[in-house]
PDB file of C-alpha atoms in Angstrom:
ATOM      1  CA  MET A 388     -26.841  35.723  -3.712  1.00 84.00           C
ATOM      2  CA  LYS A 389     -25.839  33.011  -1.231  1.00 90.00           C
ATOM      3  CA  LEU A 390     -22.157  32.831  -0.287  1.00 94.00           C
ATOM      4  CA  THR A 391     -20.363  29.810   1.171  1.00 94.00           C
ATOM      5  CA  SER A 392     -17.522  30.635   3.520  1.00 96.00           C
ATOM      6  CA  ILE A 393     -15.128  29.496   6.236  1.00 96.00           C
ATOM      7  CA  ILE A 394     -13.542  31.349   9.138  1.00 96.00           C
ATOM      8  CA  VAL A 395      -9.802  30.953   9.687  1.00 94.00           C
ATOM      9  CA  GLU A 396      -8.903  32.357  13.090  1.00 93.00           C
ATOM     10  CA  ASP A 397      -6.822  30.954  15.947  1.00 91.00           C
ATOM     11  CA  GLU A 398      -8.805  32.663  18.732  1.00 92.00           C
ATOM     12  CA  GLU A 399     -12.033  30.835  19.586  1.00 94.00           C
ATOM     13  CA  THR A 400     -13.723  33.964  20.957  1.00 94.00           C
ATOM     14  CA  SER A 401     -12.992  35.860  17.749  1.00 94.00           C
ATOM     15  CA  ARG A 402     -14.407  32.991  15.673  1.00 94.00           C
ATOM     16  CA  GLN A 403     -17.595  32.979  17.719  1.00 96.00           C
ATOM     17  CA  ILE A 404     -18.036  36.748  17.458  1.00 96.00           C
ATOM     18  CA  LEU A 405     -17.581  36.740  13.683  1.00 96.00           C
ATOM     19  CA  ASN A 406     -19.867  33.738  13.251  1.00 96.00           C
ATOM     20  CA  ASN A 407     -22.593  35.398  15.328  1.00 97.00           C
ATOM     21  CA  TYR A 408     -22.270  38.673  13.422  1.00 97.00           C
ATOM     22  CA  LEU A 409     -22.597  36.849  10.108  1.00 97.00           C
ATOM     23  CA  LYS A 410     -25.703  34.964  11.212  1.00 96.00           C
ATOM     24  CA  LYS A 411     -27.372  38.133  12.463  1.00 97.00           C
ATOM     25  CA  TYR A 412     -26.296  40.748   9.947  1.00 97.00           C
ATOM     26  CA  CYS A 413     -25.221  38.823   6.827  1.00 97.00           C
ATOM     27  CA  PRO A 414     -27.812  36.032   6.367  1.00 95.00           C
ATOM     28  CA  ASN A 415     -26.678  35.337   2.794  1.00 95.00           C
ATOM     29  CA  VAL A 416     -23.376  33.949   4.141  1.00 96.00           C
ATOM     30  CA  THR A 417     -23.253  30.279   5.131  1.00 95.00           C
ATOM     31  CA  VAL A 418     -20.254  29.309   7.269  1.00 96.00           C
ATOM     32  CA  LEU A 419     -19.283  25.756   6.307  1.00 95.00           C
ATOM     33  CA  GLY A 420     -16.503  25.397   8.864  1.00 95.00           C
ATOM     34  CA  GLU A 421     -13.889  26.982  11.079  1.00 96.00           C
ATOM     35  CA  ALA A 422     -10.115  26.516  11.301  1.00 94.00           C
ATOM     36  CA  GLU A 423      -7.591  27.698  13.851  1.00 93.00           C
ATOM     37  CA  ASN A 424      -4.412  27.112  11.842  1.00 90.00           C
ATOM     38  CA  VAL A 425      -3.077  26.790   8.312  1.00 90.00           C
ATOM     39  CA  GLU A 426      -3.359  22.997   8.053  1.00 91.00           C
ATOM     40  CA  GLU A 427      -6.981  22.901   9.208  1.00 93.00           C
ATOM     41  CA  ALA A 428      -7.795  25.709   6.782  1.00 92.00           C
ATOM     42  CA  LEU A 429      -6.201  23.835   3.871  1.00 91.00           C
ATOM     43  CA  VAL A 430      -8.418  20.823   4.525  1.00 92.00           C
ATOM     44  CA  LEU A 431     -11.562  22.956   4.528  1.00 93.00           C
ATOM     45  CA  ILE A 432     -10.551  24.822   1.378  1.00 91.00           C
ATOM     46  CA  ARG A 433      -9.754  21.637  -0.530  1.00 87.00           C
ATOM     47  CA  ASN A 434     -12.953  19.882   0.535  1.00 87.00           C
ATOM     48  CA  ASN A 435     -15.447  22.675  -0.139  1.00 88.00           C
ATOM     49  CA  ASP A 436     -16.500  24.967  -2.955  1.00 85.00           C
ATOM     50  CA  LEU A 437     -16.013  28.332  -1.283  1.00 91.00           C
ATOM     51  CA  ASP A 438     -16.990  31.845  -2.270  1.00 91.00           C
ATOM     52  CA  LEU A 439     -15.368  33.615   0.658  1.00 94.00           C
ATOM     53  CA  VAL A 440     -12.685  33.030   3.298  1.00 94.00           C
ATOM     54  CA  PHE A 441     -12.465  35.209   6.413  1.00 95.00           C
ATOM     55  CA  LEU A 442      -8.785  35.062   7.211  1.00 91.00           C
ATOM     56  CA  ASP A 443      -6.824  36.142  10.269  1.00 89.00           C
ATOM     57  CA  VAL A 444      -3.227  37.065   9.483  1.00 83.00           C
ATOM     58  CA  GLU A 445      -1.267  35.718  12.426  1.00 81.00           C
ATOM     59  CA  MET A 446      -1.801  32.072  13.390  1.00 81.00           C
ATOM     60  CA  PRO A 447       0.259  29.275  14.925  1.00 75.00           C
ATOM     61  CA  TYR A 448       2.576  27.430  12.522  1.00 77.00           C
ATOM     62  CA  GLY A 449       2.225  29.924   9.671  1.00 78.00           C
ATOM     63  CA  ASN A 450       0.281  33.018   8.696  1.00 82.00           C
ATOM     64  CA  ALA A 451      -2.397  33.967   6.182  1.00 82.00           C
ATOM     65  CA  PHE A 452       0.084  34.472   3.371  1.00 84.00           C
ATOM     66  CA  ASP A 453       1.600  31.021   3.952  1.00 84.00           C
ATOM     67  CA  LEU A 454      -1.893  29.585   3.602  1.00 86.00           C
ATOM     68  CA  LEU A 455      -2.594  31.411   0.346  1.00 84.00           C
ATOM     69  CA  ASP A 456       0.739  30.250  -1.059  1.00 85.00           C
ATOM     70  CA  LYS A 457      -0.120  26.635  -0.254  1.00 86.00           C
ATOM     71  CA  VAL A 458      -3.578  26.938  -1.811  1.00 84.00           C
ATOM     72  CA  GLY A 459      -2.014  28.073  -5.071  1.00 75.00           C
ATOM     73  CA  ASP A 460      -4.886  28.525  -7.554  1.00 73.00           C
ATOM     74  CA  ILE A 461      -7.308  30.636  -5.512  1.00 80.00           C
ATOM     75  CA  ASN A 462     -10.934  30.637  -6.678  1.00 80.00           C
ATOM     76  CA  PHE A 463     -12.508  32.370  -3.670  1.00 88.00           C
ATOM     77  CA  GLU A 464     -12.569  35.918  -2.329  1.00 91.00           C
ATOM     78  CA  THR A 465     -10.572  36.756   0.808  1.00 91.00           C
ATOM     79  CA  VAL A 466     -11.486  39.120   3.622  1.00 92.00           C
ATOM     80  CA  PHE A 467      -8.596  39.701   6.013  1.00 90.00           C
ATOM     81  CA  VAL A 468      -9.563  40.109   9.675  1.00 89.00           C
ATOM     82  CA  THR A 469      -6.718  41.332  11.864  1.00 84.00           C
ATOM     83  CA  ALA A 470      -5.726  43.602  14.714  1.00 81.00           C
ATOM     84  CA  TYR A 471      -2.656  44.816  12.792  1.00 71.00           C
ATOM     85  CA  ASN A 472      -2.943  47.504  10.126  1.00 73.00           C
ATOM     86  CA  HIS A 473       0.617  47.064   8.827  1.00 68.00           C
ATOM     87  CA  TYR A 474      -0.477  44.012   6.796  1.00 65.00           C
ATOM     88  CA  ALA A 475      -2.733  46.093   4.556  1.00 60.00           C
ATOM     89  CA  ILE A 476      -0.275  46.406   1.656  1.00 61.00           C
ATOM     90  CA  ASP A 477       0.535  42.690   1.778  1.00 66.00           C
ATOM     91  CA  ALA A 478      -3.200  41.953   1.779  1.00 60.00           C
ATOM     92  CA  LEU A 479      -3.687  44.091  -1.320  1.00 63.00           C
ATOM     93  CA  ASN A 480      -0.813  42.302  -3.017  1.00 61.00           C
ATOM     94  CA  ALA A 481      -2.562  39.025  -2.170  1.00 61.00           C
ATOM     95  CA  HIS A 482      -5.695  40.368  -3.933  1.00 66.00           C
ATOM     96  CA  ALA A 483      -7.760  40.576  -0.766  1.00 79.00           C
ATOM     97  CA  SER A 484     -11.310  41.800  -1.331  1.00 80.00           C
ATOM     98  CA  TYR A 485     -11.518  43.603   1.994  1.00 88.00           C
ATOM     99  CA  TYR A 486      -9.481  44.362   5.111  1.00 87.00           C
ATOM    100  CA  LEU A 487     -11.306  44.329   8.465  1.00 88.00           C
ATOM    101  CA  MET A 488      -9.707  45.612  11.637  1.00 89.00           C
ATOM    102  CA  LYS A 489     -10.402  44.091  15.043  1.00 88.00           C
ATOM    103  CA  PRO A 490     -12.573  44.706  16.937  1.00 93.00           C
ATOM    104  CA  ILE A 491     -14.861  44.117  13.986  1.00 94.00           C
ATOM    105  CA  SER A 492     -17.218  46.908  13.011  1.00 95.00           C
ATOM    106  CA  ILE A 493     -20.624  45.541  12.032  1.00 96.00           C
ATOM    107  CA  ASP A 494     -20.999  48.237   9.377  1.00 96.00           C
ATOM    108  CA  GLU A 495     -17.617  47.354   7.882  1.00 95.00           C
ATOM    109  CA  LEU A 496     -18.448  43.646   7.953  1.00 96.00           C
ATOM    110  CA  ILE A 497     -21.676  44.285   6.063  1.00 96.00           C
ATOM    111  CA  LYS A 498     -19.758  46.398   3.527  1.00 95.00           C
ATOM    112  CA  ALA A 499     -17.228  43.590   3.060  1.00 94.00           C
ATOM    113  CA  VAL A 500     -19.919  40.984   2.458  1.00 96.00           C
ATOM    114  CA  ASP A 501     -21.841  43.304   0.116  1.00 95.00           C
ATOM    115  CA  TYR A 502     -18.657  43.913  -1.854  1.00 93.00           C
ATOM    116  CA  VAL A 503     -17.929  40.196  -2.240  1.00 93.00           C
ATOM    117  CA  THR A 504     -21.581  39.552  -3.141  1.00 93.00           C
ATOM    118  CA  GLU A 505     -21.290  42.136  -5.909  1.00 92.00           C
ATOM    119  CA  ILE A 506     -18.108  40.496  -7.223  1.00 88.00           C
ATOM    120  CA  LYS A 507     -19.704  37.044  -7.245  1.00 86.00           C
ATOM    121  CA  THR A 508     -22.900  38.330  -8.866  1.00 87.00           C
ATOM    122  CA  LYS A 509     -20.896  39.849 -11.711  1.00 82.00           C
ATOM    123  CA  GLU A 510     -18.871  36.645 -12.103  1.00 76.00           C
ATOM    124  CA  GLU A 511     -22.051  34.578 -12.338  1.00 73.00           C
ATOM    125  CA  ALA A 512     -23.547  36.930 -14.907  1.00 71.00           C
ATOM    126  CA  LEU A 513     -20.358  36.688 -16.969  1.00 62.00           C
ATOM    127  CA  GLN A 514     -20.412  32.890 -16.790  1.00 56.00           C
ATOM    128  CA  ASN A 515     -24.007  32.852 -17.988  1.00 55.00           C
ATOM    129  CA  GLN A 516     -22.993  34.987 -20.961  1.00 53.00           C
ATOM    130  CA  VAL A 517     -19.752  33.236 -21.871  1.00 47.00           C
ATOM    131  CA  LEU A 518     -19.844  29.659 -20.637  1.00 45.00           C
ATOM    132  CA  VAL A 519     -23.400  28.707 -21.577  1.00 47.00           C
ATOM    133  CA  PRO A 520     -24.307  28.502 -25.268  1.00 44.00           C
ATOM    134  CA  LYS A 521     -26.629  31.290 -26.438  1.00 45.00           C
ATOM    135  CA  THR A 522     -27.683  29.583 -29.656  1.00 43.00           C
ATOM    136  CA  ASN A 523     -27.925  26.038 -30.926  1.00 41.00           C
ATOM    137  CA  THR A 524     -25.292  23.419 -30.221  1.00 47.00           C
ATOM    138  CA  VAL A 525     -22.001  23.632 -32.099  1.00 57.00           C
ATOM    139  CA  ASN A 526     -20.592  20.446 -33.612  1.00 72.00           C
ATOM    140  CA  GLY A 527     -22.967  18.338 -31.542  1.00 83.00           C
ATOM    141  CA  LYS A 528     -21.787  19.690 -28.183  1.00 87.00           C
ATOM    142  CA  ILE A 529     -23.125  21.896 -25.412  1.00 87.00           C
ATOM    143  CA  THR A 530     -21.468  23.322 -22.317  1.00 83.00           C
ATOM    144  CA  ILE A 531     -22.621  22.732 -18.748  1.00 82.00           C
ATOM    145  CA  PRO A 532     -21.542  25.490 -16.316  1.00 75.00           C
ATOM    146  CA  GLN A 533     -19.683  24.410 -13.187  1.00 71.00           C
ATOM    147  CA  GLN A 534     -18.229  26.171 -10.157  1.00 65.00           C
ATOM    148  CA  ASN A 535     -14.809  26.756 -11.725  1.00 66.00           C
ATOM    149  CA  GLY A 536     -15.619  26.713 -15.430  1.00 72.00           C
ATOM    150  CA  PHE A 537     -17.683  24.432 -17.633  1.00 79.00           C
ATOM    151  CA  GLU A 538     -17.939  20.878 -18.889  1.00 84.00           C
ATOM    152  CA  VAL A 539     -18.433  20.056 -22.562  1.00 87.00           C
ATOM    153  CA  ILE A 540     -20.753  17.149 -23.312  1.00 89.00           C
ATOM    154  CA  ASP A 541     -21.800  15.501 -26.573  1.00 91.00           C
ATOM    155  CA  THR A 542     -25.498  15.859 -27.303  1.00 92.00           C
ATOM    156  CA  SER A 543     -25.444  12.242 -28.501  1.00 92.00           C
ATOM    157  CA  ASP A 544     -24.666  11.192 -24.912  1.00 95.00           C
ATOM    158  CA  ILE A 545     -27.867  12.772 -23.606  1.00 95.00           C
ATOM    159  CA  LEU A 546     -30.758  10.353 -23.141  1.00 97.00           C
ATOM    160  CA  TYR A 547     -33.300  12.819 -21.810  1.00 97.00           C
ATOM    161  CA  CYS A 548     -33.736  15.995 -19.768  1.00 96.00           C
ATOM    162  CA  LYS A 549     -36.142  16.389 -16.887  1.00 95.00           C
ATOM    163  CA  ALA A 550     -37.480  19.639 -15.408  1.00 91.00           C
ATOM    164  CA  ASP A 551     -37.037  20.350 -11.711  1.00 87.00           C
ATOM    165  CA  ASP A 552     -38.495  23.823 -11.121  1.00 80.00           C
ATOM    166  CA  ASN A 553     -35.859  26.247 -12.468  1.00 79.00           C
ATOM    167  CA  TYR A 554     -33.281  23.470 -12.741  1.00 87.00           C
ATOM    168  CA  THR A 555     -32.865  20.745 -15.350  1.00 91.00           C
ATOM    169  CA  GLU A 556     -31.647  17.216 -14.701  1.00 93.00           C
ATOM    170  CA  ILE A 557     -29.683  15.895 -17.689  1.00 95.00           C
ATOM    171  CA  TYR A 558     -29.504  12.103 -17.879  1.00 96.00           C
ATOM    172  CA  LEU A 559     -26.570  10.706 -19.828  1.00 95.00           C
ATOM    173  CA  ASN A 560     -25.298   7.339 -20.958  1.00 92.00           C
ATOM    174  CA  ALA A 561     -23.486   5.210 -18.355  1.00 86.00           C
ATOM    175  CA  ASN A 562     -26.046   6.231 -15.685  1.00 89.00           C
ATOM    176  CA  LYS A 563     -24.593   9.721 -15.314  1.00 91.00           C
ATOM    177  CA  LYS A 564     -26.642  12.762 -14.349  1.00 91.00           C
ATOM    178  CA  LYS A 565     -25.956  16.503 -14.412  1.00 90.00           C
ATOM    179  CA  VAL A 566     -28.054  19.164 -12.660  1.00 88.00           C
ATOM    180  CA  VAL A 567     -27.994  22.602 -14.277  1.00 87.00           C
ATOM    181  CA  SER A 568     -29.562  25.870 -13.099  1.00 82.00           C
ATOM    182  CA  LYS A 569     -31.417  26.385 -16.376  1.00 85.00           C
ATOM    183  CA  THR A 570     -35.046  25.702 -17.250  1.00 88.00           C
ATOM    184  CA  LEU A 571     -36.113  22.828 -19.491  1.00 90.00           C
ATOM    185  CA  LYS A 572     -37.369  25.415 -22.003  1.00 90.00           C
ATOM    186  CA  TYR A 573     -33.798  26.683 -22.304  1.00 88.00           C
ATOM    187  CA  PHE A 574     -32.520  23.229 -23.297  1.00 91.00           C
ATOM    188  CA  GLU A 575     -35.495  22.681 -25.566  1.00 91.00           C
ATOM    189  CA  ASP A 576     -34.480  25.807 -27.498  1.00 87.00           C
ATOM    190  CA  ILE A 577     -30.772  24.963 -27.851  1.00 88.00           C
ATOM    191  CA  LEU A 578     -31.391  21.288 -28.685  1.00 90.00           C
ATOM    192  CA  LYS A 579     -34.356  21.675 -31.021  1.00 83.00           C
ATOM    193  CA  ASP A 580     -32.219  21.115 -34.134  1.00 84.00           C
ATOM    194  CA  SER A 581     -30.317  18.179 -32.628  1.00 88.00           C
ATOM    195  CA  GLY A 582     -33.067  15.552 -32.615  1.00 91.00           C
ATOM    196  CA  PHE A 583     -34.640  16.344 -29.241  1.00 94.00           C
ATOM    197  CA  ALA A 584     -38.402  16.404 -28.739  1.00 94.00           C
ATOM    198  CA  ARG A 585     -40.448  17.829 -25.871  1.00 94.00           C
ATOM    199  CA  VAL A 586     -42.787  14.924 -25.059  1.00 94.00           C
ATOM    200  CA  HIS A 587     -44.173  16.268 -21.801  1.00 91.00           C
ATOM    201  CA  LYS A 588     -44.102  19.487 -19.814  1.00 90.00           C
ATOM    202  CA  SER A 589     -41.370  17.943 -17.678  1.00 93.00           C
ATOM    203  CA  HIS A 590     -39.427  15.852 -20.225  1.00 96.00           C
ATOM    204  CA  LEU A 591     -37.276  16.430 -23.287  1.00 96.00           C
ATOM    205  CA  VAL A 592     -36.015  13.253 -24.993  1.00 97.00           C
ATOM    206  CA  ASN A 593     -33.295  12.408 -27.493  1.00 96.00           C
ATOM    207  CA  VAL A 594     -35.354  10.896 -30.322  1.00 95.00           C
ATOM    208  CA  ASN A 595     -32.357   8.811 -31.429  1.00 94.00           C
ATOM    209  CA  GLU A 596     -32.557   6.980 -28.085  1.00 95.00           C
ATOM    210  CA  VAL A 597     -36.229   5.997 -28.482  1.00 95.00           C
ATOM    211  CA  VAL A 598     -36.512   2.235 -29.053  1.00 95.00           C
ATOM    212  CA  LYS A 599     -40.250   1.764 -28.611  1.00 94.00           C
ATOM    213  CA  TYR A 600     -43.530   3.702 -28.574  1.00 94.00           C
ATOM    214  CA  MET A 601     -46.455   2.462 -26.491  1.00 91.00           C
ATOM    215  CA  LYS A 602     -49.941   3.465 -27.703  1.00 88.00           C
ATOM    216  CA  GLY A 603     -52.335   5.451 -25.550  1.00 83.00           C
ATOM    217  CA  LYS A 604     -54.046   8.850 -25.403  1.00 83.00           C
ATOM    218  CA  GLY A 605     -50.601  10.330 -25.455  1.00 85.00           C
ATOM    219  CA  GLY A 606     -48.756   7.073 -25.081  1.00 91.00           C
ATOM    220  CA  SER A 607     -45.227   6.639 -23.808  1.00 94.00           C
ATOM    221  CA  VAL A 608     -41.737   6.052 -25.146  1.00 95.00           C
ATOM    222  CA  ILE A 609     -39.134   3.539 -24.031  1.00 95.00           C
ATOM    223  CA  LEU A 610     -35.556   4.736 -24.246  1.00 96.00           C
ATOM    224  CA  SER A 611     -32.439   2.670 -24.910  1.00 95.00           C
ATOM    225  CA  ASN A 612     -31.717   2.415 -21.178  1.00 94.00           C
ATOM    226  CA  GLY A 613     -35.188   1.009 -20.475  1.00 95.00           C
ATOM    227  CA  LYS A 614     -36.590   4.265 -19.073  1.00 95.00           C
ATOM    228  CA  GLU A 615     -40.291   4.791 -19.867  1.00 95.00           C
ATOM    229  CA  ILE A 616     -41.471   8.387 -20.247  1.00 95.00           C
ATOM    230  CA  MET A 617     -45.082   9.439 -20.661  1.00 94.00           C
ATOM    231  CA  VAL A 618     -46.067  11.480 -23.726  1.00 93.00           C
ATOM    232  CA  SER A 619     -48.618  14.283 -23.448  1.00 90.00           C
ATOM    233  CA  ALA A 620     -51.520  14.076 -25.875  1.00 88.00           C
ATOM    234  CA  SER A 621     -50.635  17.549 -27.141  1.00 86.00           C
ATOM    235  CA  LYS A 622     -47.032  16.456 -27.857  1.00 90.00           C
ATOM    236  CA  LYS A 623     -47.871  13.125 -29.496  1.00 90.00           C
ATOM    237  CA  SER A 624     -48.098  14.306 -33.128  1.00 89.00           C
ATOM    238  CA  ALA A 625     -44.839  16.236 -32.964  1.00 89.00           C
ATOM    239  CA  LEU A 626     -43.033  13.209 -31.547  1.00 92.00           C
ATOM    240  CA  LEU A 627     -44.444  10.722 -34.061  1.00 91.00           C
ATOM    241  CA  SER A 628     -43.493  13.037 -36.935  1.00 90.00           C
ATOM    242  CA  TYR A 629     -39.855  12.026 -36.310  1.00 90.00           C
ATOM    243  CA  PHE A 630     -40.705   8.428 -37.260  1.00 88.00           C
ATOM    244  CA  LYS A 631     -42.739   8.950 -40.430  1.00 77.00           C
TER     245      LYS A 631
END
């Protein structure tokens, strides 16, 4: 699993060492930015979706615990990196995932990252079980998983779905688009009783949004937004059965 992270540390040399260690020994961690004080860290945290924050305790103009208080609703894991062992209890009370002592041990760093990776993997598995519908839509709605929860959308707002490898692009009314890490086959299964037809290996359309059918070997359909989508010859009969 890939992890997005930032490094919060007031000493430039320490930031460089940690960054280099992560690149060499923890390739699944992407460092999106670095901060040397609480205010810089707040900006990075608020502007990025983070999985992990490497956090020094003592910094100018506030410490790690001041930062966590200002963040409030914390949705990332925290690894404390410090030269002082007397902060360990406070770190535990702040729900830190790991506590690294300086100078950083490579083995301990790898353990910390592996531990956070395990936490995030379990969280993702739980989201897939709980936040994404396992059966057909309920009351004309489906849920779309997001970083911090899920979004509920009306199936009637969906114009069509398009496959993109193991992802699906969902095109909605008002020129909106959602990208979901689920296959098109997944959405075909949960939308099959809601008026959606697979017209091509890469397209699933809302039949209620079809305004015109153009003849051909397979032909094509025109949707209410003017989008034309080709129909496979093998899917033609199933599509036209909706209009008999």
